[in-house]
């Protein structure tokens, strides 16, 4: 999403020519109506949509995205987090993957984003967990595991802070959603 100029601080996409993005969305909706090849067509449509976002992003992204695009190492670290957040990972393993020392990566990352890689990872995971709370069929434990936490109790305080309450209360506030058993 960063390649499309989207960040946590700048979550709104803008482009000068919305045609390709609209076309890819139409293709995505058409793929969802397929019977035999729905899964493959949806995956294809998703990649087409993401490609349209990246290609269609305005040449002058938000300030945060502009800073990040200038630092390839930070960009690689962010892509690594987006790809691997659901697995056990450390700043050390991220730095090894990128080819930098942990300390140097942490310094560059903080200069570019204002946060340490570990803080960013935690916030990214919590953001994903909060998104998954809208899916009533998933338990808090399943959500915790799917965003990289091996102990569901470790994620609960962060989700409570982000969702401003217990996950069940957050689910009750979601429009049109009813938690299981209610």
PDB file of C-alpha atoms in Angstrom:
ATOM      1  CA  UNK A   1       0.000   0.000   0.000  1.00  0.00           C
ATOM      2  CA  UNK A   2       2.955   2.256   0.550  1.00  0.00           C
ATOM      3  CA  UNK A   3       3.770   2.068  -3.145  1.00  0.00           C
ATOM      4  CA  UNK A   4       0.347   3.608  -3.796  1.00  0.00           C
ATOM      5  CA  UNK A   5       1.163   6.459  -1.387  1.00  0.00           C
ATOM      6  CA  UNK A   6      -1.005   5.058   1.414  1.00  0.00           C
ATOM      7  CA  UNK A   7       0.238   5.081   4.994  1.00  0.00           C
ATOM      8  CA  UNK A   8      -1.331   5.032   8.432  1.00  0.00           C
ATOM      9  CA  UNK A   9      -0.833   8.788   8.574  1.00  0.00           C
ATOM     10  CA  UNK A  10      -2.060   9.312   4.976  1.00  0.00           C
ATOM     11  CA  UNK A  11      -4.835   6.717   4.407  1.00  0.00           C
ATOM     12  CA  UNK A  12      -6.630   8.516   1.571  1.00  0.00           C
ATOM     13  CA  UNK A  13      -5.864   7.601  -2.029  1.00  0.00           C
ATOM     14  CA  UNK A  14      -5.925  10.281  -4.688  1.00  0.00           C
ATOM     15  CA  UNK A  15      -5.189  10.181  -8.390  1.00  0.00           C
ATOM     16  CA  UNK A  16      -5.678  12.417 -11.393  1.00  0.00           C
ATOM     17  CA  UNK A  17      -7.114   9.688 -13.648  1.00  0.00           C
ATOM     18  CA  UNK A  18      -9.527   7.426 -11.771  1.00  0.00           C
ATOM     19  CA  UNK A  19     -10.492   5.424 -14.882  1.00  0.00           C
ATOM     20  CA  UNK A  20      -8.100   2.480 -14.388  1.00  0.00           C
ATOM     21  CA  UNK A  21      -8.974   2.231 -10.681  1.00  0.00           C
ATOM     22  CA  UNK A  22     -12.701   2.250 -11.483  1.00  0.00           C
ATOM     23  CA  UNK A  23     -12.194  -0.332 -14.243  1.00  0.00           C
ATOM     24  CA  UNK A  24     -10.294  -2.614 -11.887  1.00  0.00           C
ATOM     25  CA  UNK A  25     -13.068  -2.304  -9.292  1.00  0.00           C
ATOM     26  CA  UNK A  26     -15.665  -3.253 -11.921  1.00  0.00           C
ATOM     27  CA  UNK A  27     -13.502  -6.243 -12.835  1.00  0.00           C
ATOM     28  CA  UNK A  28     -13.282  -7.172  -9.131  1.00  0.00           C
ATOM     29  CA  UNK A  29     -17.074  -7.081  -8.736  1.00  0.00           C
ATOM     30  CA  UNK A  30     -17.553  -9.096 -11.942  1.00  0.00           C
ATOM     31  CA  UNK A  31     -15.070 -11.695 -10.680  1.00  0.00           C
ATOM     32  CA  UNK A  32     -17.065 -12.078  -7.470  1.00  0.00           C
ATOM     33  CA  UNK A  33     -20.058 -13.268  -9.526  1.00  0.00           C
ATOM     34  CA  UNK A  34     -18.126 -16.102 -11.190  1.00  0.00           C
ATOM     35  CA  UNK A  35     -18.974 -19.641 -10.203  1.00  0.00           C
ATOM     36  CA  UNK A  36     -16.290 -22.056 -11.360  1.00  0.00           C
ATOM     37  CA  UNK A  37     -13.233 -19.802 -11.215  1.00  0.00           C
ATOM     38  CA  UNK A  38     -14.223 -17.282  -8.553  1.00  0.00           C
ATOM     39  CA  UNK A  39     -11.167 -17.780  -6.327  1.00  0.00           C
ATOM     40  CA  UNK A  40      -8.653 -17.383  -9.151  1.00  0.00           C
ATOM     41  CA  UNK A  41     -10.550 -14.521 -10.770  1.00  0.00           C
ATOM     42  CA  UNK A  42     -10.830 -12.666  -7.459  1.00  0.00           C
ATOM     43  CA  UNK A  43      -7.121 -13.025  -6.815  1.00  0.00           C
ATOM     44  CA  UNK A  44      -6.390 -11.788 -10.326  1.00  0.00           C
ATOM     45  CA  UNK A  45      -8.806  -8.882  -9.846  1.00  0.00           C
ATOM     46  CA  UNK A  46      -7.219  -7.979  -6.521  1.00  0.00           C
ATOM     47  CA  UNK A  47      -3.771  -7.778  -8.083  1.00  0.00           C
ATOM     48  CA  UNK A  48      -5.175  -5.744 -10.958  1.00  0.00           C
ATOM     49  CA  UNK A  49      -6.758  -3.349  -8.449  1.00  0.00           C
ATOM     50  CA  UNK A  50      -3.550  -3.007  -6.417  1.00  0.00           C
ATOM     51  CA  UNK A  51      -1.585  -2.406  -9.623  1.00  0.00           C
ATOM     52  CA  UNK A  52      -4.050   0.314 -10.634  1.00  0.00           C
ATOM     53  CA  UNK A  53      -3.644   1.955  -7.215  1.00  0.00           C
ATOM     54  CA  UNK A  54       0.135   1.942  -7.515  1.00  0.00           C
ATOM     55  CA  UNK A  55       0.178   3.144 -11.116  1.00  0.00           C
ATOM     56  CA  UNK A  56      -2.521   5.755 -10.522  1.00  0.00           C
ATOM     57  CA  UNK A  57      -1.119   7.326  -7.375  1.00  0.00           C
ATOM     58  CA  UNK A  58      -0.545  11.044  -7.696  1.00  0.00           C
ATOM     59  CA  UNK A  59       3.036  11.964  -8.379  1.00  0.00           C
ATOM     60  CA  UNK A  60       3.083  14.007  -5.195  1.00  0.00           C
ATOM     61  CA  UNK A  61       2.063  11.648  -2.399  1.00  0.00           C
ATOM     62  CA  UNK A  62       1.560  12.780   1.188  1.00  0.00           C
ATOM     63  CA  UNK A  63       4.582  14.057   3.084  1.00  0.00           C
ATOM     64  CA  UNK A  64       5.097  10.789   4.964  1.00  0.00           C
ATOM     65  CA  UNK A  65       4.976   8.731   1.779  1.00  0.00           C
ATOM     66  CA  UNK A  66       7.377  11.137   0.054  1.00  0.00           C
ATOM     67  CA  UNK A  67       9.946  10.775   2.834  1.00  0.00           C
ATOM     68  CA  UNK A  68       9.596   7.001   2.807  1.00  0.00           C
ATOM     69  CA  UNK A  69       9.967   6.709  -0.949  1.00  0.00           C
ATOM     70  CA  UNK A  70      13.345   8.458  -0.719  1.00  0.00           C
ATOM     71  CA  UNK A  71      14.705   5.867   1.707  1.00  0.00           C
ATOM     72  CA  UNK A  72      14.767   2.481   0.010  1.00  0.00           C
ATOM     73  CA  UNK A  73      15.831   0.704   3.188  1.00  0.00           C
ATOM     74  CA  UNK A  74      12.889   2.057   5.143  1.00  0.00           C
ATOM     75  CA  UNK A  75      10.630   1.194   2.221  1.00  0.00           C
ATOM     76  CA  UNK A  76      11.963  -2.364   2.282  1.00  0.00           C
ATOM     77  CA  UNK A  77      11.452  -2.543   6.049  1.00  0.00           C
ATOM     78  CA  UNK A  78       7.841  -1.410   5.670  1.00  0.00           C
ATOM     79  CA  UNK A  79       7.222  -3.940   2.909  1.00  0.00           C
ATOM     80  CA  UNK A  80       8.800  -6.622   5.100  1.00  0.00           C
ATOM     81  CA  UNK A  81       6.426  -5.703   7.935  1.00  0.00           C
ATOM     82  CA  UNK A  82       3.398  -5.724   5.609  1.00  0.00           C
ATOM     83  CA  UNK A  83       4.359  -9.149   4.292  1.00  0.00           C
ATOM     84  CA  UNK A  84       5.515 -10.818   7.516  1.00  0.00           C
ATOM     85  CA  UNK A  85       3.555  -9.194  10.354  1.00  0.00           C
ATOM     86  CA  UNK A  86       1.591 -12.394  10.917  1.00  0.00           C
ATOM     87  CA  UNK A  87       4.759 -14.353  11.664  1.00  0.00           C
ATOM     88  CA  UNK A  88       7.142 -14.192  14.579  1.00  0.00           C
ATOM     89  CA  UNK A  89       9.665 -11.516  13.693  1.00  0.00           C
ATOM     90  CA  UNK A  90      12.130  -9.142  15.269  1.00  0.00           C
ATOM     91  CA  UNK A  91      13.869  -5.953  14.246  1.00  0.00           C
ATOM     92  CA  UNK A  92      17.059  -8.036  14.092  1.00  0.00           C
ATOM     93  CA  UNK A  93      15.549 -10.462  11.562  1.00  0.00           C
ATOM     94  CA  UNK A  94      14.145  -7.556   9.541  1.00  0.00           C
ATOM     95  CA  UNK A  95      17.543  -5.844   9.466  1.00  0.00           C
ATOM     96  CA  UNK A  96      19.232  -9.107   8.431  1.00  0.00           C
ATOM     97  CA  UNK A  97      16.739  -9.539   5.593  1.00  0.00           C
ATOM     98  CA  UNK A  98      17.369  -5.984   4.370  1.00  0.00           C
ATOM     99  CA  UNK A  99      21.139  -6.208   4.818  1.00  0.00           C
ATOM    100  CA  UNK A 100      21.629  -3.578   7.531  1.00  0.00           C
ATOM    101  CA  UNK A 101      22.593  -3.660  11.158  1.00  0.00           C
ATOM    102  CA  UNK A 102      19.691  -3.521  13.600  1.00  0.00           C
ATOM    103  CA  UNK A 103      20.898  -0.243  15.048  1.00  0.00           C
ATOM    104  CA  UNK A 104      21.341   1.472  11.670  1.00  0.00           C
ATOM    105  CA  UNK A 105      17.930   0.303  10.436  1.00  0.00           C
ATOM    106  CA  UNK A 106      16.285   1.494  13.662  1.00  0.00           C
ATOM    107  CA  UNK A 107      17.872   4.942  13.307  1.00  0.00           C
ATOM    108  CA  UNK A 108      16.895   5.367   9.639  1.00  0.00           C
ATOM    109  CA  UNK A 109      13.396   4.034  10.295  1.00  0.00           C
ATOM    110  CA  UNK A 110      12.822   6.431  13.185  1.00  0.00           C
ATOM    111  CA  UNK A 111      14.117   9.387  11.151  1.00  0.00           C
ATOM    112  CA  UNK A 112      11.737   8.560   8.298  1.00  0.00           C
ATOM    113  CA  UNK A 113       8.616   7.572  10.244  1.00  0.00           C
ATOM    114  CA  UNK A 114       8.991   9.105  13.689  1.00  0.00           C
ATOM    115  CA  UNK A 115       8.613   5.656  15.269  1.00  0.00           C
ATOM    116  CA  UNK A 116      10.875   2.736  15.986  1.00  0.00           C
ATOM    117  CA  UNK A 117      10.468  -0.367  13.828  1.00  0.00           C
ATOM    118  CA  UNK A 118       9.142  -2.276  16.849  1.00  0.00           C
ATOM    119  CA  UNK A 119       6.538   0.414  17.622  1.00  0.00           C
ATOM    120  CA  UNK A 120       5.493   0.465  13.973  1.00  0.00           C
ATOM    121  CA  UNK A 121       5.177  -3.333  13.917  1.00  0.00           C
ATOM    122  CA  UNK A 122       3.034  -3.332  17.060  1.00  0.00           C
ATOM    123  CA  UNK A 123       0.772  -0.596  15.669  1.00  0.00           C
ATOM    124  CA  UNK A 124       0.505  -2.374  12.321  1.00  0.00           C
ATOM    125  CA  UNK A 125      -0.479  -5.635  14.011  1.00  0.00           C
ATOM    126  CA  UNK A 126      -3.011  -3.883  16.227  1.00  0.00           C
ATOM    127  CA  UNK A 127      -4.488  -2.108  13.217  1.00  0.00           C
ATOM    128  CA  UNK A 128      -4.899  -5.457  11.458  1.00  0.00           C
ATOM    129  CA  UNK A 129      -6.395  -6.989  14.608  1.00  0.00           C
ATOM    130  CA  UNK A 130      -8.908  -4.134  14.888  1.00  0.00           C
ATOM    131  CA  UNK A 131      -9.871  -4.713  11.236  1.00  0.00           C
ATOM    132  CA  UNK A 132     -10.386  -8.426  11.907  1.00  0.00           C
ATOM    133  CA  UNK A 133     -12.669  -7.674  14.854  1.00  0.00           C
ATOM    134  CA  UNK A 134     -15.329  -6.800  12.313  1.00  0.00           C
ATOM    135  CA  UNK A 135     -15.423 -10.493  11.392  1.00  0.00           C
ATOM    136  CA  UNK A 136     -17.724 -12.001  14.047  1.00  0.00           C
ATOM    137  CA  UNK A 137     -16.786 -15.596  13.212  1.00  0.00           C
ATOM    138  CA  UNK A 138     -13.218 -15.092  14.467  1.00  0.00           C
ATOM    139  CA  UNK A 139     -12.386 -15.375  18.150  1.00  0.00           C
ATOM    140  CA  UNK A 140      -9.966 -12.946  19.788  1.00  0.00           C
ATOM    141  CA  UNK A 141      -7.458 -15.811  20.052  1.00  0.00           C
ATOM    142  CA  UNK A 142      -7.714 -16.521  16.320  1.00  0.00           C
ATOM    143  CA  UNK A 143      -7.268 -12.835  15.559  1.00  0.00           C
ATOM    144  CA  UNK A 144      -4.239 -12.606  17.858  1.00  0.00           C
ATOM    145  CA  UNK A 145      -2.591 -15.600  16.173  1.00  0.00           C
ATOM    146  CA  UNK A 146      -3.347 -14.295  12.694  1.00  0.00           C
ATOM    147  CA  UNK A 147      -1.579 -10.982  13.365  1.00  0.00           C
ATOM    148  CA  UNK A 148       1.556 -12.546  14.823  1.00  0.00           C
ATOM    149  CA  UNK A 149       0.875 -12.804  18.538  1.00  0.00           C
ATOM    150  CA  UNK A 150       1.390 -16.210  20.109  1.00  0.00           C
ATOM    151  CA  UNK A 151      -0.288 -15.146  23.354  1.00  0.00           C
ATOM    152  CA  UNK A 152      -3.776 -13.666  22.920  1.00  0.00           C
ATOM    153  CA  UNK A 153      -3.442 -11.939  26.298  1.00  0.00           C
ATOM    154  CA  UNK A 154      -0.543  -9.903  24.892  1.00  0.00           C
ATOM    155  CA  UNK A 155      -2.687  -8.325  22.180  1.00  0.00           C
ATOM    156  CA  UNK A 156      -5.754  -7.627  24.335  1.00  0.00           C
ATOM    157  CA  UNK A 157      -4.507  -4.405  26.029  1.00  0.00           C
ATOM    158  CA  UNK A 158      -3.489  -2.952  22.665  1.00  0.00           C
ATOM    159  CA  UNK A 159      -6.814  -3.826  21.052  1.00  0.00           C
ATOM    160  CA  UNK A 160      -8.665  -2.417  24.052  1.00  0.00           C
ATOM    161  CA  UNK A 161      -6.785   0.858  23.675  1.00  0.00           C
ATOM    162  CA  UNK A 162      -7.311   1.035  19.910  1.00  0.00           C
ATOM    163  CA  UNK A 163     -10.948  -0.076  20.003  1.00  0.00           C
ATOM    164  CA  UNK A 164     -11.659   1.911  23.176  1.00  0.00           C
ATOM    165  CA  UNK A 165     -12.965  -1.077  25.066  1.00  0.00           C
ATOM    166  CA  UNK A 166     -13.132  -4.830  25.046  1.00  0.00           C
ATOM    167  CA  UNK A 167     -13.269  -6.536  21.641  1.00  0.00           C
ATOM    168  CA  UNK A 168     -16.863  -7.659  22.292  1.00  0.00           C
ATOM    169  CA  UNK A 169     -17.911  -4.060  22.976  1.00  0.00           C
ATOM    170  CA  UNK A 170     -16.123  -2.936  19.810  1.00  0.00           C
ATOM    171  CA  UNK A 171     -17.975  -5.551  17.781  1.00  0.00           C
ATOM    172  CA  UNK A 172     -21.293  -4.373  19.189  1.00  0.00           C
ATOM    173  CA  UNK A 173     -20.554  -0.854  17.936  1.00  0.00           C
ATOM    174  CA  UNK A 174     -19.869  -2.002  14.376  1.00  0.00           C
ATOM    175  CA  UNK A 175     -22.736  -1.121  12.055  1.00  0.00           C
ATOM    176  CA  UNK A 176     -24.829  -4.081  10.992  1.00  0.00           C
ATOM    177  CA  UNK A 177     -22.712  -6.608  12.874  1.00  0.00           C
ATOM    178  CA  UNK A 178     -23.890  -8.778  15.719  1.00  0.00           C
ATOM    179  CA  UNK A 179     -21.402 -10.789  17.707  1.00  0.00           C
ATOM    180  CA  UNK A 180     -22.064 -14.516  17.894  1.00  0.00           C
ATOM    181  CA  UNK A 181     -24.435 -15.502  20.669  1.00  0.00           C
ATOM    182  CA  UNK A 182     -26.241 -12.153  20.899  1.00  0.00           C
TER     183      UNK A 182
END
